[in-house]
PDB file of N, CA and C in Angstrom:
ATOM      1  N   MET X 461       0.694  -1.716   0.263  1.00 61.00           N
ATOM      2  CA  MET X 461       0.108  -0.258   0.026  1.00 61.00           C
ATOM      3  C   MET X 461       1.586   1.956   0.307  1.00 61.00           C
ATOM      4  N   ALA X 462       0.074   2.029  -0.586  1.00 69.00           N
ATOM      5  CA  ALA X 462       1.013   3.996  -1.028  1.00 69.00           C
ATOM      6  C   ALA X 462       1.299   4.512   0.557  1.00 69.00           C
ATOM      7  N   ALA X 463       1.976   4.875   0.714  1.00 89.00           N
ATOM      8  CA  ALA X 463       1.554   5.967   1.274  1.00 89.00           C
ATOM      9  C   ALA X 463       1.829   6.896   1.693  1.00 89.00           C
ATOM     10  N   TYR X 464       0.518   7.657   1.297  1.00 96.00           N
ATOM     11  CA  TYR X 464       0.324   8.847   1.524  1.00 96.00           C
ATOM     12  C   TYR X 464      -0.071  10.233   2.820  1.00 96.00           C
ATOM     13  N   THR X 465      -0.240  10.958   2.257  1.00 97.00           N
ATOM     14  CA  THR X 465      -1.111  12.149   4.257  1.00 97.00           C
ATOM     15  C   THR X 465      -1.972  11.298   4.166  1.00 97.00           C
ATOM     16  N   HIS X 466      -3.677  12.188   4.537  1.00 96.00           N
ATOM     17  CA  HIS X 466      -4.662  12.433   3.882  1.00 96.00           C
ATOM     18  C   HIS X 466      -4.745  12.945   2.947  1.00 96.00           C
ATOM     19  N   ARG X 467      -5.382  14.368   3.238  1.00 97.00           N
ATOM     20  CA  ARG X 467      -4.288  15.383   2.121  1.00 97.00           C
ATOM     21  C   ARG X 467      -3.590  14.915   0.524  1.00 97.00           C
ATOM     22  N   GLN X 468      -3.308  14.265   0.619  1.00 98.00           N
ATOM     23  CA  GLN X 468      -2.095  13.672  -0.537  1.00 98.00           C
ATOM     24  C   GLN X 468      -3.524  12.730  -1.779  1.00 98.00           C
ATOM     25  N   GLY X 469      -4.529  11.937  -0.817  1.00 97.00           N
ATOM     26  CA  GLY X 469      -4.852  11.164  -0.785  1.00 97.00           C
ATOM     27  C   GLY X 469      -6.633  11.164  -1.664  1.00 97.00           C
ATOM     28  N   GLN X 470      -6.906  12.775  -0.675  1.00 98.00           N
ATOM     29  CA  GLN X 470      -8.079  13.477  -2.046  1.00 98.00           C
ATOM     30  C   GLN X 470      -7.373  14.301  -3.187  1.00 98.00           C
ATOM     31  N   PHE X 471      -6.255  14.532  -3.168  1.00 98.00           N
ATOM     32  CA  PHE X 471      -5.315  14.754  -4.455  1.00 98.00           C
ATOM     33  C   PHE X 471      -5.518  13.450  -5.203  1.00 98.00           C
ATOM     34  N   LEU X 472      -4.871  12.351  -5.031  1.00 98.00           N
ATOM     35  CA  LEU X 472      -5.393  11.445  -5.950  1.00 98.00           C
ATOM     36  C   LEU X 472      -6.771  10.911  -5.937  1.00 98.00           C
ATOM     37  N   ALA X 473      -8.120  10.842  -4.777  1.00 98.00           N
ATOM     38  CA  ALA X 473      -8.851  10.934  -5.467  1.00 98.00           C
ATOM     39  C   ALA X 473      -9.419  11.795  -6.156  1.00 98.00           C
ATOM     40  N   PHE X 474      -9.345  12.820  -6.354  1.00 98.00           N
ATOM     41  CA  PHE X 474      -9.573  13.982  -7.691  1.00 98.00           C
ATOM     42  C   PHE X 474      -8.972  13.432  -8.255  1.00 98.00           C
ATOM     43  N   ILE X 475      -7.873  13.483  -8.836  1.00 98.00           N
ATOM     44  CA  ILE X 475      -7.489  12.760 -10.202  1.00 98.00           C
ATOM     45  C   ILE X 475      -8.467  11.868 -11.110  1.00 98.00           C
ATOM     46  N   HIS X 476      -8.830  10.669 -10.209  1.00 98.00           N
ATOM     47  CA  HIS X 476      -8.140   9.354 -10.915  1.00 98.00           C
ATOM     48  C   HIS X 476      -9.274   9.404 -11.293  1.00 98.00           C
ATOM     49  N   LEU X 477     -10.700   9.661 -10.049  1.00 98.00           N
ATOM     50  CA  LEU X 477     -12.217  10.487 -10.438  1.00 98.00           C
ATOM     51  C   LEU X 477     -12.357  11.218 -11.213  1.00 98.00           C
ATOM     52  N   TYR X 478     -11.785  12.122 -11.554  1.00 98.00           N
ATOM     53  CA  TYR X 478     -11.584  13.317 -12.614  1.00 98.00           C
ATOM     54  C   TYR X 478     -11.042  13.224 -14.217  1.00 98.00           C
ATOM     55  N   ARG X 479     -10.148  11.751 -14.664  1.00 97.00           N
ATOM     56  CA  ARG X 479      -9.909  10.945 -15.709  1.00 97.00           C
ATOM     57  C   ARG X 479     -11.401  10.246 -16.080  1.00 97.00           C
ATOM     58  N   LYS X 480     -11.836   9.629 -14.729  1.00 97.00           N
ATOM     59  CA  LYS X 480     -12.853   8.728 -15.188  1.00 97.00           C
ATOM     60  C   LYS X 480     -14.462   9.324 -15.847  1.00 97.00           C
ATOM     61  N   LEU X 481     -14.473  10.443 -15.393  1.00 97.00           N
ATOM     62  CA  LEU X 481     -15.563  11.206 -15.673  1.00 97.00           C
ATOM     63  C   LEU X 481     -15.935  11.677 -17.238  1.00 97.00           C
ATOM     64  N   ASN X 482     -14.134  11.803 -17.127  1.00 97.00           N
ATOM     65  CA  ASN X 482     -13.948  13.216 -18.581  1.00 97.00           C
ATOM     66  C   ASN X 482     -13.869  12.449 -19.088  1.00 97.00           C
ATOM     67  N   ARG X 483     -12.572  11.401 -19.142  1.00 96.00           N
ATOM     68  CA  ARG X 483     -11.290  10.971 -20.309  1.00 96.00           C
ATOM     69  C   ARG X 483     -10.313  11.803 -20.122  1.00 96.00           C
ATOM     70  N   ARG X 484     -10.550  12.703 -19.316  1.00 97.00           N
ATOM     71  CA  ARG X 484      -8.468  13.416 -19.020  1.00 97.00           C
ATOM     72  C   ARG X 484      -8.504  14.053 -17.912  1.00 97.00           C
ATOM     73  N   SER X 485      -7.241  14.030 -17.814  1.00 97.00           N
ATOM     74  CA  SER X 485      -7.115  14.351 -16.799  1.00 97.00           C
ATOM     75  C   SER X 485      -7.292  16.471 -16.579  1.00 97.00           C
ATOM     76  N   PRO X 486      -7.721  15.986 -15.377  1.00 98.00           N
ATOM     77  CA  PRO X 486      -7.736  17.230 -14.824  1.00 98.00           C
ATOM     78  C   PRO X 486      -6.481  17.980 -14.778  1.00 98.00           C
ATOM     79  N   SER X 487      -6.484  20.211 -14.774  1.00 97.00           N
ATOM     80  CA  SER X 487      -5.792  21.318 -14.890  1.00 97.00           C
ATOM     81  C   SER X 487      -5.616  21.456 -13.454  1.00 97.00           C
ATOM     82  N   GLU X 488      -4.742  22.471 -13.595  1.00 96.00           N
ATOM     83  CA  GLU X 488      -4.349  22.541 -11.690  1.00 96.00           C
ATOM     84  C   GLU X 488      -4.825  23.304 -11.480  1.00 96.00           C
ATOM     85  N   ALA X 489      -6.024  23.868 -12.500  1.00 97.00           N
ATOM     86  CA  ALA X 489      -7.032  25.530 -12.285  1.00 97.00           C
ATOM     87  C   ALA X 489      -8.579  24.342 -11.378  1.00 97.00           C
ATOM     88  N   ASP X 490      -8.729  23.106 -12.353  1.00 98.00           N
ATOM     89  CA  ASP X 490      -9.929  22.798 -11.691  1.00 98.00           C
ATOM     90  C   ASP X 490      -9.444  22.174 -10.710  1.00 98.00           C
ATOM     91  N   MET X 491      -8.237  21.025 -10.230  1.00 98.00           N
ATOM     92  CA  MET X 491      -7.800  20.489  -9.034  1.00 98.00           C
ATOM     93  C   MET X 491      -8.037  22.395  -8.081  1.00 98.00           C
ATOM     94  N   ALA X 492      -7.623  23.744  -7.758  1.00 98.00           N
ATOM     95  CA  ALA X 492      -7.668  23.781  -7.275  1.00 98.00           C
ATOM     96  C   ALA X 492      -9.183  24.792  -6.840  1.00 98.00           C
ATOM     97  N   ARG X 493      -9.967  24.817  -8.404  1.00 97.00           N
ATOM     98  CA  ARG X 493     -11.200  25.046  -7.589  1.00 97.00           C
ATOM     99  C   ARG X 493     -12.345  24.782  -6.587  1.00 97.00           C
ATOM    100  N   TYR X 494     -11.426  22.746  -7.020  1.00 97.00           N
ATOM    101  CA  TYR X 494     -12.699  22.189  -6.011  1.00 97.00           C
ATOM    102  C   TYR X 494     -12.227  21.906  -4.779  1.00 97.00           C
ATOM    103  N   PHE X 495     -10.758  22.339  -4.813  1.00 97.00           N
ATOM    104  CA  PHE X 495      -9.898  22.308  -3.638  1.00 97.00           C
ATOM    105  C   PHE X 495      -9.597  23.547  -2.800  1.00 97.00           C
ATOM    106  N   ARG X 496     -10.745  24.930  -3.420  1.00 97.00           N
ATOM    107  CA  ARG X 496     -10.063  26.716  -2.610  1.00 97.00           C
ATOM    108  C   ARG X 496      -8.626  26.792  -2.459  1.00 97.00           C
ATOM    109  N   LEU X 497      -8.107  26.495  -3.748  1.00 97.00           N
ATOM    110  CA  LEU X 497      -6.506  26.489  -3.405  1.00 97.00           C
ATOM    111  C   LEU X 497      -6.503  27.799  -4.042  1.00 97.00           C
ATOM    112  N   THR X 498      -5.253  28.148  -3.156  1.00 98.00           N
ATOM    113  CA  THR X 498      -3.917  28.996  -4.730  1.00 98.00           C
ATOM    114  C   THR X 498      -3.340  28.411  -5.532  1.00 98.00           C
ATOM    115  N   PRO X 499      -3.870  28.723  -6.905  1.00 97.00           N
ATOM    116  CA  PRO X 499      -1.994  27.269  -7.861  1.00 97.00           C
ATOM    117  C   PRO X 499      -1.102  27.520  -7.542  1.00 97.00           C
ATOM    118  N   PRO X 500       0.260  27.503  -6.843  1.00 98.00           N
ATOM    119  CA  PRO X 500       0.883  27.602  -6.349  1.00 98.00           C
ATOM    120  C   PRO X 500       0.694  26.776  -5.648  1.00 98.00           C
ATOM    121  N   SER X 501      -0.371  26.381  -4.299  1.00 98.00           N
ATOM    122  CA  SER X 501      -0.413  25.374  -3.388  1.00 98.00           C
ATOM    123  C   SER X 501      -0.763  24.086  -4.400  1.00 98.00           C
ATOM    124  N   VAL X 502      -1.679  24.309  -5.394  1.00 98.00           N
ATOM    125  CA  VAL X 502      -2.002  23.283  -5.923  1.00 98.00           C
ATOM    126  C   VAL X 502      -0.732  22.725  -7.156  1.00 98.00           C
ATOM    127  N   HIS X 503       0.761  23.084  -7.619  1.00 96.00           N
ATOM    128  CA  HIS X 503       1.005  22.892  -7.826  1.00 96.00           C
ATOM    129  C   HIS X 503       1.979  22.409  -7.210  1.00 96.00           C
ATOM    130  N   SER X 504       2.785  22.324  -5.601  1.00 98.00           N
ATOM    131  CA  SER X 504       3.513  21.543  -4.634  1.00 98.00           C
ATOM    132  C   SER X 504       2.597  20.588  -4.963  1.00 98.00           C
ATOM    133  N   MET X 505       1.297  20.242  -4.813  1.00 98.00           N
ATOM    134  CA  MET X 505       1.076  19.455  -4.093  1.00 98.00           C
ATOM    135  C   MET X 505       1.461  18.326  -5.650  1.00 98.00           C
ATOM    136  N   ILE X 506       1.121  18.746  -6.791  1.00 97.00           N
ATOM    137  CA  ILE X 506       1.342  17.923  -7.469  1.00 97.00           C
ATOM    138  C   ILE X 506       2.841  17.661  -7.824  1.00 97.00           C
ATOM    139  N   VAL X 507       3.921  18.730  -7.134  1.00 96.00           N
ATOM    140  CA  VAL X 507       5.392  18.238  -7.614  1.00 96.00           C
ATOM    141  C   VAL X 507       5.929  17.516  -6.882  1.00 96.00           C
ATOM    142  N   LYS X 508       4.896  17.700  -5.561  1.00 97.00           N
ATOM    143  CA  LYS X 508       5.313  16.824  -3.859  1.00 97.00           C
ATOM    144  C   LYS X 508       5.022  15.088  -5.009  1.00 97.00           C
ATOM    145  N   LEU X 509       2.958  14.676  -4.754  1.00 98.00           N
ATOM    146  CA  LEU X 509       2.698  13.232  -5.873  1.00 98.00           C
ATOM    147  C   LEU X 509       3.635  12.946  -6.457  1.00 98.00           C
ATOM    148  N   HIS X 510       3.932  13.948  -7.537  1.00 97.00           N
ATOM    149  CA  HIS X 510       4.630  13.117  -8.642  1.00 97.00           C
ATOM    150  C   HIS X 510       6.535  12.588  -7.790  1.00 97.00           C
ATOM    151  N   ASP X 511       7.410  13.278  -7.306  1.00 96.00           N
ATOM    152  CA  ASP X 511       8.010  13.175  -6.671  1.00 96.00           C
ATOM    153  C   ASP X 511       7.671  11.552  -5.163  1.00 96.00           C
ATOM    154  N   LEU X 512       7.101  11.561  -5.214  1.00 96.00           N
ATOM    155  CA  LEU X 512       6.999  10.543  -4.439  1.00 96.00           C
ATOM    156  C   LEU X 512       6.847   9.099  -5.197  1.00 96.00           C
ATOM    157  N   GLY X 513       5.835   9.533  -6.551  1.00 96.00           N
ATOM    158  CA  GLY X 513       5.464   8.009  -7.166  1.00 96.00           C
ATOM    159  C   GLY X 513       4.479   7.818  -7.016  1.00 96.00           C
ATOM    160  N   LEU X 514       3.652   9.173  -6.856  1.00 97.00           N
ATOM    161  CA  LEU X 514       1.946   8.145  -6.666  1.00 97.00           C
ATOM    162  C   LEU X 514       1.227   8.674  -7.833  1.00 97.00           C
ATOM    163  N   ILE X 515       2.043  10.284  -8.381  1.00 98.00           N
ATOM    164  CA  ILE X 515       0.920  10.048 -10.438  1.00 98.00           C
ATOM    165  C   ILE X 515       3.020  10.111 -10.899  1.00 98.00           C
ATOM    166  N   THR X 516       2.159  10.702 -12.340  1.00 97.00           N
ATOM    167  CA  THR X 516       2.785  10.639 -12.960  1.00 97.00           C
ATOM    168  C   THR X 516       2.624  11.615 -14.409  1.00 97.00           C
ATOM    169  N   ARG X 517       3.119  12.773 -14.479  1.00 95.00           N
ATOM    170  CA  ARG X 517       3.265  13.441 -15.923  1.00 95.00           C
ATOM    171  C   ARG X 517       4.254  13.938 -16.652  1.00 95.00           C
ATOM    172  N   GLU X 518       3.995  14.178 -17.714  1.00 92.00           N
ATOM    173  CA  GLU X 518       4.633  14.915 -18.688  1.00 92.00           C
ATOM    174  C   GLU X 518       5.232  16.377 -18.964  1.00 92.00           C
ATOM    175  N   PRO X 519       6.158  16.637 -18.141  1.00 85.00           N
ATOM    176  CA  PRO X 519       6.888  17.769 -17.991  1.00 85.00           C
ATOM    177  C   PRO X 519       5.948  19.375 -19.655  1.00 85.00           C
ATOM    178  N   GLY X 520       5.207  19.869 -19.841  1.00 89.00           N
ATOM    179  CA  GLY X 520       5.585  20.677 -20.773  1.00 89.00           C
ATOM    180  C   GLY X 520       3.407  19.870 -21.024  1.00 89.00           C
ATOM    181  N   VAL X 521       3.068  19.094 -21.142  1.00 92.00           N
ATOM    182  CA  VAL X 521       2.019  18.693 -21.889  1.00 92.00           C
ATOM    183  C   VAL X 521       1.001  18.615 -21.450  1.00 92.00           C
ATOM    184  N   PRO X 522      -0.131  19.118 -21.405  1.00 93.00           N
ATOM    185  CA  PRO X 522      -1.249  20.095 -20.317  1.00 93.00           C
ATOM    186  C   PRO X 522      -1.854  19.348 -19.909  1.00 93.00           C
ATOM    187  N   ARG X 523      -2.184  18.333 -18.419  1.00 95.00           N
ATOM    188  CA  ARG X 523      -3.743  17.812 -18.922  1.00 95.00           C
ATOM    189  C   ARG X 523      -2.882  16.520 -18.897  1.00 95.00           C
ATOM    190  N   SER X 524      -1.541  16.267 -19.024  1.00 96.00           N
ATOM    191  CA  SER X 524       0.040  14.814 -18.740  1.00 96.00           C
ATOM    192  C   SER X 524      -1.010  13.874 -17.632  1.00 96.00           C
ATOM    193  N   ILE X 525      -1.247  14.529 -16.831  1.00 97.00           N
ATOM    194  CA  ILE X 525      -1.001  14.092 -14.654  1.00 97.00           C
ATOM    195  C   ILE X 525      -1.735  12.180 -15.426  1.00 97.00           C
ATOM    196  N   GLN X 526      -1.325  11.313 -14.446  1.00 97.00           N
ATOM    197  CA  GLN X 526      -2.530   9.734 -14.584  1.00 97.00           C
ATOM    198  C   GLN X 526      -2.092   9.183 -12.740  1.00 97.00           C
ATOM    199  N   VAL X 527      -2.553   9.023 -11.596  1.00 97.00           N
ATOM    200  CA  VAL X 527      -2.183   8.770 -10.404  1.00 97.00           C
ATOM    201  C   VAL X 527      -1.444   7.214 -11.070  1.00 97.00           C
ATOM    202  N   ALA X 528      -0.282   6.876 -10.624  1.00 97.00           N
ATOM    203  CA  ALA X 528       0.708   6.044 -10.829  1.00 97.00           C
ATOM    204  C   ALA X 528       0.300   4.519 -10.053  1.00 97.00           C
ATOM    205  N   ILE X 529      -0.510   4.504  -8.913  1.00 96.00           N
ATOM    206  CA  ILE X 529      -0.275   3.574  -8.028  1.00 96.00           C
ATOM    207  C   ILE X 529      -1.955   2.594  -8.819  1.00 96.00           C
ATOM    208  N   PRO X 530      -2.258   2.053  -8.204  1.00 96.00           N
ATOM    209  CA  PRO X 530      -2.837   1.141  -8.547  1.00 96.00           C
ATOM    210  C   PRO X 530      -4.960   1.208  -7.368  1.00 96.00           C
ATOM    211  N   LYS X 531      -6.012   1.639  -8.387  1.00 94.00           N
ATOM    212  CA  LYS X 531      -7.188   1.696  -7.679  1.00 94.00           C
ATOM    213  C   LYS X 531      -7.735   1.179  -6.811  1.00 94.00           C
ATOM    214  N   GLU X 532      -7.144   0.771  -6.152  1.00 95.00           N
ATOM    215  CA  GLU X 532      -7.699  -0.326  -5.279  1.00 95.00           C
ATOM    216  C   GLU X 532      -7.023   0.208  -3.741  1.00 95.00           C
ATOM    217  N   GLU X 533      -5.750   0.943  -4.474  1.00 95.00           N
ATOM    218  CA  GLU X 533      -4.896   2.017  -2.789  1.00 95.00           C
ATOM    219  C   GLU X 533      -5.328   3.536  -3.268  1.00 95.00           C
ATOM    220  N   ILE X 534      -6.264   4.039  -3.560  1.00 96.00           N
ATOM    221  CA  ILE X 534      -6.734   5.731  -3.660  1.00 96.00           C
ATOM    222  C   ILE X 534      -7.807   5.232  -2.927  1.00 96.00           C
ATOM    223  N   PRO X 535      -8.300   6.466  -2.085  1.00 96.00           N
ATOM    224  CA  PRO X 535      -9.093   6.417  -1.449  1.00 96.00           C
ATOM    225  C   PRO X 535      -9.493   7.389  -1.818  1.00 96.00           C
ATOM    226  N   ASP X 536     -11.641   7.246  -1.080  1.00 96.00           N
ATOM    227  CA  ASP X 536     -13.111   8.045  -1.719  1.00 96.00           C
ATOM    228  C   ASP X 536     -13.023   9.188  -1.495  1.00 96.00           C
ATOM    229  N   LEU X 537     -12.721   9.744  -2.327  1.00 97.00           N
ATOM    230  CA  LEU X 537     -13.172  11.291  -2.259  1.00 97.00           C
ATOM    231  C   LEU X 537     -14.551  11.974  -1.980  1.00 97.00           C
ATOM    232  N   GLU X 538     -13.599  11.984  -1.064  1.00 95.00           N
ATOM    233  CA  GLU X 538     -14.731  13.413   0.148  1.00 95.00           C
ATOM    234  C   GLU X 538     -15.163  14.227  -0.044  1.00 95.00           C
ATOM    235  N   ASP X 539     -16.367  14.629   0.056  1.00 91.00           N
ATOM    236  CA  ASP X 539     -17.207  16.132  -0.118  1.00 91.00           C
ATOM    237  C   ASP X 539     -16.073  17.378   0.738  1.00 91.00           C
ATOM    238  N   GLN X 540     -16.330  18.556  -0.697  1.00 82.00           N
ATOM    239  CA  GLN X 540     -15.603  19.873  -0.155  1.00 82.00           C
ATOM    240  C   GLN X 540     -16.751  20.402   0.473  1.00 82.00           C
ATOM    241  N   GLU X 541     -15.918  21.084   1.817  1.00 75.00           N
ATOM    242  CA  GLU X 541     -17.424  21.390   2.286  1.00 75.00           C
ATOM    243  C   GLU X 541     -17.239  23.821   1.952  1.00 75.00           C
TER     244      GLU X 541
END
């Protein structure tokens, strides 16, 4: 099982569900809106998830983020208040 924080797990869940529903990866702006964060905060999280090997992405390619762990290890996405 992958080791990640609760917040990181919610980002993974969002990316996974967004890709499933929209057949493309979310943009950082999509994540900023959903989590009500600033763009630099979202970018920092994406970099951290990539460094941990939890996601893959192609630098310079928009919407290329993909979850790199099995879907069984991804938590359920919680509602944002």
